[in-house]
mmCIF file of C-alpha atoms in Angstrom:
data_model
loop_
_atom_site.group_PDB
_atom_site.id
_atom_site.type_symbol
_atom_site.label_atom_id
_atom_site.label_comp_id
_atom_site.label_asym_id
_atom_site.label_seq_id
_atom_site.Cartn_x
_atom_site.Cartn_y
_atom_site.Cartn_z
ATOM 1 C CA UNK A 775 -14.089 -21.437 -15.946
ATOM 2 C CA UNK A 776 -12.734 -21.166 -12.448
ATOM 3 C CA UNK A 777 -9.758 -18.735 -12.121
ATOM 4 C CA UNK A 778 -6.346 -20.286 -11.150
ATOM 5 C CA UNK A 779 -4.900 -18.539 -8.112
ATOM 6 C CA UNK A 780 -2.075 -21.004 -7.302
ATOM 7 C CA UNK A 781 0.686 -18.742 -8.655
ATOM 8 C CA UNK A 782 1.107 -14.998 -8.919
ATOM 9 C CA UNK A 783 0.326 -13.540 -12.256
ATOM 10 C CA UNK A 784 3.015 -11.843 -14.245
ATOM 11 C CA UNK A 785 0.638 -9.900 -16.467
ATOM 12 C CA UNK A 786 1.278 -6.174 -16.338
ATOM 13 C CA UNK A 787 -1.409 -3.711 -15.387
ATOM 14 C CA UNK A 788 -2.274 -0.693 -17.595
ATOM 15 C CA UNK A 789 -1.408 1.521 -14.637
ATOM 16 C CA UNK A 790 2.183 0.145 -14.613
ATOM 17 C CA UNK A 791 2.904 2.653 -17.434
ATOM 18 C CA UNK A 792 4.380 5.531 -15.495
ATOM 19 C CA UNK A 793 3.803 7.963 -18.353
ATOM 20 C CA UNK A 794 0.100 7.238 -18.287
ATOM 21 C CA UNK A 795 -2.032 10.433 -17.744
ATOM 22 C CA UNK A 796 -5.486 11.921 -18.395
ATOM 23 C CA UNK A 797 -9.026 11.628 -17.097
ATOM 24 C CA UNK A 798 -9.255 7.812 -17.314
ATOM 25 C CA UNK A 799 -6.275 7.577 -14.924
ATOM 26 C CA UNK A 800 -7.610 10.275 -12.590
ATOM 27 C CA UNK A 801 -11.051 8.526 -12.442
ATOM 28 C CA UNK A 802 -9.238 5.139 -11.742
ATOM 29 C CA UNK A 803 -7.128 6.539 -8.897
ATOM 30 C CA UNK A 804 -10.209 8.157 -7.307
ATOM 31 C CA UNK A 805 -12.302 5.087 -7.583
ATOM 32 C CA UNK A 806 -9.580 2.795 -6.190
ATOM 33 C CA UNK A 807 -9.269 5.198 -3.248
ATOM 34 C CA UNK A 808 -13.069 5.337 -2.754
ATOM 35 C CA UNK A 809 -13.369 1.537 -2.829
ATOM 36 C CA UNK A 810 -10.384 1.030 -0.503
ATOM 37 C CA UNK A 811 -11.917 3.435 1.949
ATOM 38 C CA UNK A 812 -15.377 1.842 1.729
ATOM 39 C CA UNK A 813 -14.062 -1.616 2.336
ATOM 40 C CA UNK A 814 -12.021 -0.563 5.305
ATOM 41 C CA UNK A 815 -8.566 -0.455 3.696
ATOM 42 C CA UNK A 816 -7.473 2.736 5.277
ATOM 43 C CA UNK A 817 -8.467 1.498 8.693
ATOM 44 C CA UNK A 818 -6.216 -1.679 8.226
ATOM 45 C CA UNK A 819 -3.220 0.617 7.544
ATOM 46 C CA UNK A 820 -4.120 2.916 10.430
ATOM 47 C CA UNK A 821 -4.295 -0.044 12.835
ATOM 48 C CA UNK A 822 -0.753 -0.961 11.861
ATOM 49 C CA UNK A 823 0.470 2.592 12.291
ATOM 50 C CA UNK A 824 -1.184 2.771 15.793
ATOM 51 C CA UNK A 825 0.620 -0.483 16.688
ATOM 52 C CA UNK A 826 4.040 0.874 15.657
ATOM 53 C CA UNK A 827 3.454 4.103 17.590
ATOM 54 C CA UNK A 828 2.242 2.446 20.733
ATOM 55 C CA UNK A 829 5.466 2.976 22.691
ATOM 56 C CA UNK A 830 6.110 6.457 21.281
ATOM 57 C CA UNK A 831 5.431 9.627 23.310
ATOM 58 C CA UNK A 832 2.444 11.526 21.951
ATOM 59 C CA UNK A 833 4.655 14.669 21.565
ATOM 60 C CA UNK A 834 7.082 12.846 19.298
ATOM 61 C CA UNK A 835 7.358 14.174 15.638
ATOM 62 C CA UNK A 836 6.700 11.124 13.440
ATOM 63 C CA UNK A 837 7.812 10.903 9.848
ATOM 64 C CA UNK A 838 5.637 8.603 7.620
ATOM 65 C CA UNK A 839 6.261 7.820 4.023
ATOM 66 C CA UNK A 840 3.682 6.346 1.697
ATOM 67 C CA UNK A 841 5.214 4.289 -1.136
ATOM 68 C CA UNK A 842 2.875 4.208 -4.145
ATOM 69 C CA UNK A 843 0.719 6.909 -2.704
ATOM 70 C CA UNK A 844 -1.830 7.258 -5.552
ATOM 71 C CA UNK A 845 -4.094 10.091 -5.108
ATOM 72 C CA UNK A 846 -2.868 10.663 -1.448
ATOM 73 C CA UNK A 847 -6.144 9.473 0.224
ATOM 74 C CA UNK A 848 -4.207 7.550 2.800
ATOM 75 C CA UNK A 849 -2.026 10.460 3.650
ATOM 76 C CA UNK A 850 -5.038 12.818 4.012
ATOM 77 C CA UNK A 851 -6.550 10.177 6.330
ATOM 78 C CA UNK A 852 -3.540 10.249 8.509
ATOM 79 C CA UNK A 853 -3.359 14.065 8.464
ATOM 80 C CA UNK A 854 -6.951 14.201 9.636
ATOM 81 C CA UNK A 855 -6.248 11.571 12.241
ATOM 82 C CA UNK A 856 -3.146 13.425 13.494
ATOM 83 C CA UNK A 857 -5.123 16.556 13.778
ATOM 84 C CA UNK A 858 -7.869 14.983 15.832
ATOM 85 C CA UNK A 859 -5.485 13.316 18.127
ATOM 86 C CA UNK A 860 -3.006 16.187 18.498
ATOM 87 C CA UNK A 861 -0.160 14.262 16.971
ATOM 88 C CA UNK A 862 2.852 15.584 15.052
ATOM 89 C CA UNK A 863 3.063 13.699 11.654
ATOM 90 C CA UNK A 864 5.290 14.763 8.803
ATOM 91 C CA UNK A 865 3.759 12.976 5.713
ATOM 92 C CA UNK A 866 5.339 12.150 2.418
ATOM 93 C CA UNK A 867 3.989 10.452 -0.539
ATOM 94 C CA UNK A 868 6.061 8.832 -3.271
ATOM 95 C CA UNK A 869 4.653 7.713 -6.720
ATOM 96 C CA UNK A 870 6.464 6.819 -9.973
ATOM 97 C CA UNK A 871 3.737 8.586 -12.144
ATOM 98 C CA UNK A 872 4.055 12.396 -12.340
ATOM 99 C CA UNK A 873 0.438 12.876 -13.305
ATOM 100 C CA UNK A 874 -0.613 10.934 -10.193
ATOM 101 C CA UNK A 875 1.564 13.013 -7.970
ATOM 102 C CA UNK A 876 0.244 16.264 -9.367
ATOM 103 C CA UNK A 877 -3.324 14.933 -8.806
ATOM 104 C CA UNK A 878 -2.489 13.960 -5.252
ATOM 105 C CA UNK A 879 -1.027 17.497 -4.662
ATOM 106 C CA UNK A 880 -4.131 19.217 -5.982
ATOM 107 C CA UNK A 881 -6.375 17.053 -3.599
ATOM 108 C CA UNK A 882 -4.177 17.808 -0.733
ATOM 109 C CA UNK A 883 -3.850 21.593 -1.227
ATOM 110 C CA UNK A 884 -5.206 22.375 2.279
ATOM 111 C CA UNK A 885 -2.759 20.025 4.013
ATOM 112 C CA UNK A 886 0.519 21.621 4.976
ATOM 113 C CA UNK A 887 1.819 18.533 6.612
ATOM 114 C CA UNK A 888 1.811 16.506 3.309
ATOM 115 C CA UNK A 889 4.481 16.704 0.601
ATOM 116 C CA UNK A 890 4.736 14.657 -2.522
ATOM 117 C CA UNK A 891 7.613 13.184 -4.539
ATOM 118 C CA UNK A 892 7.794 11.648 -8.030
ATOM 119 C CA UNK A 893 10.209 8.813 -8.100
ATOM 120 C CA UNK A 894 10.636 5.181 -9.403
ATOM 121 C CA UNK A 895 11.908 3.614 -6.210
ATOM 122 C CA UNK A 896 13.439 0.684 -7.984
ATOM 123 C CA UNK A 897 15.616 2.977 -10.097
ATOM 124 C CA UNK A 898 16.010 5.555 -7.404
ATOM 125 C CA UNK A 899 16.059 3.770 -4.006
ATOM 126 C CA UNK A 900 17.722 6.802 -2.424
ATOM 127 C CA UNK A 901 14.509 8.736 -3.122
ATOM 128 C CA UNK A 902 13.259 7.073 0.102
ATOM 129 C CA UNK A 903 14.655 9.151 2.870
ATOM 130 C CA UNK A 904 15.163 7.961 6.445
ATOM 131 C CA UNK A 905 11.700 7.898 8.010
ATOM 132 C CA UNK A 906 9.953 6.451 11.193
ATOM 133 C CA UNK A 907 7.270 4.438 9.347
ATOM 134 C CA UNK A 908 7.130 3.178 5.800
ATOM 135 C CA UNK A 909 3.630 2.388 4.277
ATOM 136 C CA UNK A 910 2.900 0.403 1.203
ATOM 137 C CA UNK A 911 -0.869 0.170 0.542
ATOM 138 C CA UNK A 912 -2.040 -1.856 -2.584
ATOM 139 C CA UNK A 913 1.275 -1.254 -4.169
ATOM 140 C CA UNK A 914 3.510 -4.259 -3.400
ATOM 141 C CA UNK A 915 1.574 -6.506 -5.790
ATOM 142 C CA UNK A 916 2.829 -4.339 -8.649
ATOM 143 C CA UNK A 917 6.399 -5.734 -8.216
ATOM 144 C CA UNK A 918 7.722 -9.276 -9.036
ATOM 145 C CA UNK A 919 9.158 -11.483 -6.360
ATOM 146 C CA UNK A 920 12.801 -10.457 -6.737
ATOM 147 C CA UNK A 921 11.834 -6.767 -6.685
ATOM 148 C CA UNK A 922 9.837 -7.301 -3.506
ATOM 149 C CA UNK A 923 12.869 -8.805 -1.709
ATOM 150 C CA UNK A 924 14.920 -5.807 -2.833
ATOM 151 C CA UNK A 925 12.312 -3.420 -1.569
ATOM 152 C CA UNK A 926 11.986 -5.077 1.782
ATOM 153 C CA UNK A 927 15.772 -4.748 2.302
ATOM 154 C CA UNK A 928 15.529 -1.093 1.565
ATOM 155 C CA UNK A 929 12.449 -0.777 3.828
ATOM 156 C CA UNK A 930 14.384 -2.279 6.702
ATOM 157 C CA UNK A 931 17.189 0.164 6.301
ATOM 158 C CA UNK A 932 14.977 3.340 5.839
ATOM 159 C CA UNK A 933 12.205 2.883 8.495
ATOM 160 C CA UNK A 934 13.213 3.343 12.095
ATOM 161 C CA UNK A 935 10.024 1.971 13.720
ATOM 162 C CA UNK A 936 8.841 -0.425 10.934
ATOM 163 C CA UNK A 937 6.655 -0.663 8.064
ATOM 164 C CA UNK A 938 2.943 -1.347 7.324
ATOM 165 C CA UNK A 939 2.111 -3.276 4.136
ATOM 166 C CA UNK A 940 -1.648 -3.645 3.182
ATOM 167 C CA UNK A 941 -2.239 -5.634 0.025
ATOM 168 C CA UNK A 942 -4.534 -8.029 -1.713
ATOM 169 C CA UNK A 943 -5.088 -11.689 -1.001
ATOM 170 C CA UNK A 944 -4.846 -13.719 -4.108
ATOM 171 C CA UNK A 945 -8.287 -15.459 -4.055
ATOM 172 C CA UNK A 946 -10.848 -16.715 -6.522
ATOM 173 C CA UNK A 947 -13.624 -15.422 -4.230
ATOM 174 C CA UNK A 948 -12.118 -11.971 -4.263
ATOM 175 C CA UNK A 949 -11.825 -12.147 -8.074
ATOM 176 C CA UNK A 950 -15.397 -12.762 -8.618
ATOM 177 C CA UNK A 951 -16.680 -10.434 -5.957
ATOM 178 C CA UNK A 952 -14.571 -7.724 -7.643
ATOM 179 C CA UNK A 953 -16.434 -8.393 -10.877
ATOM 180 C CA UNK A 954 -19.651 -7.518 -9.028
ATOM 181 C CA UNK A 955 -18.005 -4.391 -7.568
ATOM 182 C CA UNK A 956 -17.167 -3.233 -11.098
ATOM 183 C CA UNK A 957 -20.881 -3.290 -11.981
ATOM 184 C CA UNK A 958 -21.972 -1.507 -8.640
ATOM 185 C CA UNK A 959 -19.383 1.189 -8.915
ATOM 186 C CA UNK A 960 -19.522 1.649 -12.713
ATOM 187 C CA UNK A 961 -15.705 1.259 -13.039
ATOM 188 C CA UNK A 962 -14.098 2.050 -16.296
ATOM 189 C CA UNK A 963 -12.450 -0.503 -18.432
ATOM 190 C CA UNK A 964 -8.938 0.224 -17.211
ATOM 191 C CA UNK A 965 -10.009 -0.081 -13.543
ATOM 192 C CA UNK A 966 -11.810 -3.317 -14.237
ATOM 193 C CA UNK A 967 -8.946 -4.889 -16.021
ATOM 194 C CA UNK A 968 -6.301 -3.653 -13.646
ATOM 195 C CA UNK A 969 -8.384 -4.606 -10.652
ATOM 196 C CA UNK A 970 -8.649 -8.237 -11.742
ATOM 197 C CA UNK A 971 -4.964 -8.458 -12.629
ATOM 198 C CA UNK A 972 -4.147 -6.901 -9.253
ATOM 199 C CA UNK A 973 -6.031 -9.711 -7.305
ATOM 200 C CA UNK A 974 -4.142 -12.271 -9.456
ATOM 201 C CA UNK A 975 -0.834 -10.568 -8.694
ATOM 202 C CA UNK A 976 -1.786 -10.460 -5.028
ATOM 203 C CA UNK A 977 -0.520 -12.774 -2.304
ATOM 204 C CA UNK A 978 -1.106 -15.901 -0.260
ATOM 205 C CA UNK A 979 0.087 -16.012 3.285
ATOM 206 C CA UNK A 980 2.923 -18.412 2.352
ATOM 207 C CA UNK A 981 4.194 -15.814 -0.151
ATOM 208 C CA UNK A 982 4.536 -13.170 2.588
ATOM 209 C CA UNK A 983 6.187 -15.690 4.937
ATOM 210 C CA UNK A 984 8.580 -16.632 2.181
ATOM 211 C CA UNK A 985 9.498 -12.904 1.580
ATOM 212 C CA UNK A 986 10.008 -12.346 5.292
ATOM 213 C CA UNK A 987 12.332 -15.311 5.613
ATOM 214 C CA UNK A 988 14.371 -14.349 2.495
ATOM 215 C CA UNK A 989 14.650 -10.803 3.750
ATOM 216 C CA UNK A 990 15.621 -11.948 7.171
ATOM 217 C CA UNK A 991 12.728 -10.077 8.905
ATOM 218 C CA UNK A 992 12.525 -10.977 12.512
ATOM 219 C CA UNK A 993 9.570 -9.394 14.409
ATOM 220 C CA UNK A 994 6.816 -9.311 11.828
ATOM 221 C CA UNK A 995 3.030 -10.045 11.846
ATOM 222 C CA UNK A 996 0.762 -11.130 8.998
ATOM 223 C CA UNK A 997 -2.900 -10.861 9.580
ATOM 224 C CA UNK A 998 -5.869 -11.594 7.186
ATOM 225 C CA UNK A 999 -8.358 -8.604 6.987
ATOM 226 C CA UNK A 1000 -11.496 -7.806 5.310
ATOM 227 C CA UNK A 1001 -11.979 -7.390 2.297
ATOM 228 C CA UNK A 1002 -9.465 -10.031 1.216
ATOM 229 C CA UNK A 1003 -6.282 -8.460 2.053
ATOM 230 C CA UNK A 1004 -3.274 -8.934 4.342
ATOM 231 C CA UNK A 1005 -1.899 -6.661 6.988
ATOM 232 C CA UNK A 1006 1.836 -7.205 7.153
ATOM 233 C CA UNK A 1007 3.772 -5.365 9.887
ATOM 234 C CA UNK A 1008 7.468 -5.293 10.527
ATOM 235 C CA UNK A 1009 8.387 -3.839 14.009
ATOM 236 C CA UNK A 1010 11.947 -2.760 14.226
ATOM 237 C CA UNK A 1011 12.136 -2.463 17.899
ATOM 238 C CA UNK A 1012 10.634 -4.343 20.803
ATOM 239 C CA UNK A 1013 8.420 -2.334 23.149
ATOM 240 C CA UNK A 1014 10.331 -1.231 26.247
ATOM 241 C CA UNK A 1015 8.601 -2.057 29.592
#
């Protein structure tokens, strides 16, 4: 039977339980990060950050906040990039699951430029402090349409330069390819179920355009990227000549 991707699924993921903890969750977080890295997901987000920083002086102190940071892999990637390029990044990760935050902290023990905060941003929108760039990697699909509009309004107010959203394309091809990946990577049952639901809760380009229009976003860009994901960038300010 061919999977129907016409509309976003409303089925919850196991990982949406913010009280979830233990080895199964730790394994899922690390596998998600590994697969995302292998398939070029971190590169997609980094490209967006470079675009938003293109008009900024190299000496500027840049605050970057990652919403739904998971095990912190994206933040560590950014810290390594900043060190290599002699940039000044202050990096913050926010996640609603305390076990996830503690795991991210343990993996980031050697990174003095990364801090973490446990907060449910829907219930605690003020937990997102003013920042230069907001990131949302493989997180937005966890929210329903109305919640997404609310988050975008908050992102606009909080991010001085803009935001970079990197999330899944809702695609039957992606769905069946992920089934193959489950076998190759030996994903546990939770990762397999949540991964398939994530794809069905992902987006079509028309969804992202609709959210942009409803949120009155002006200067935004949506690009399809491998592997079956969208890079969605809001730039708050035009580049000065």
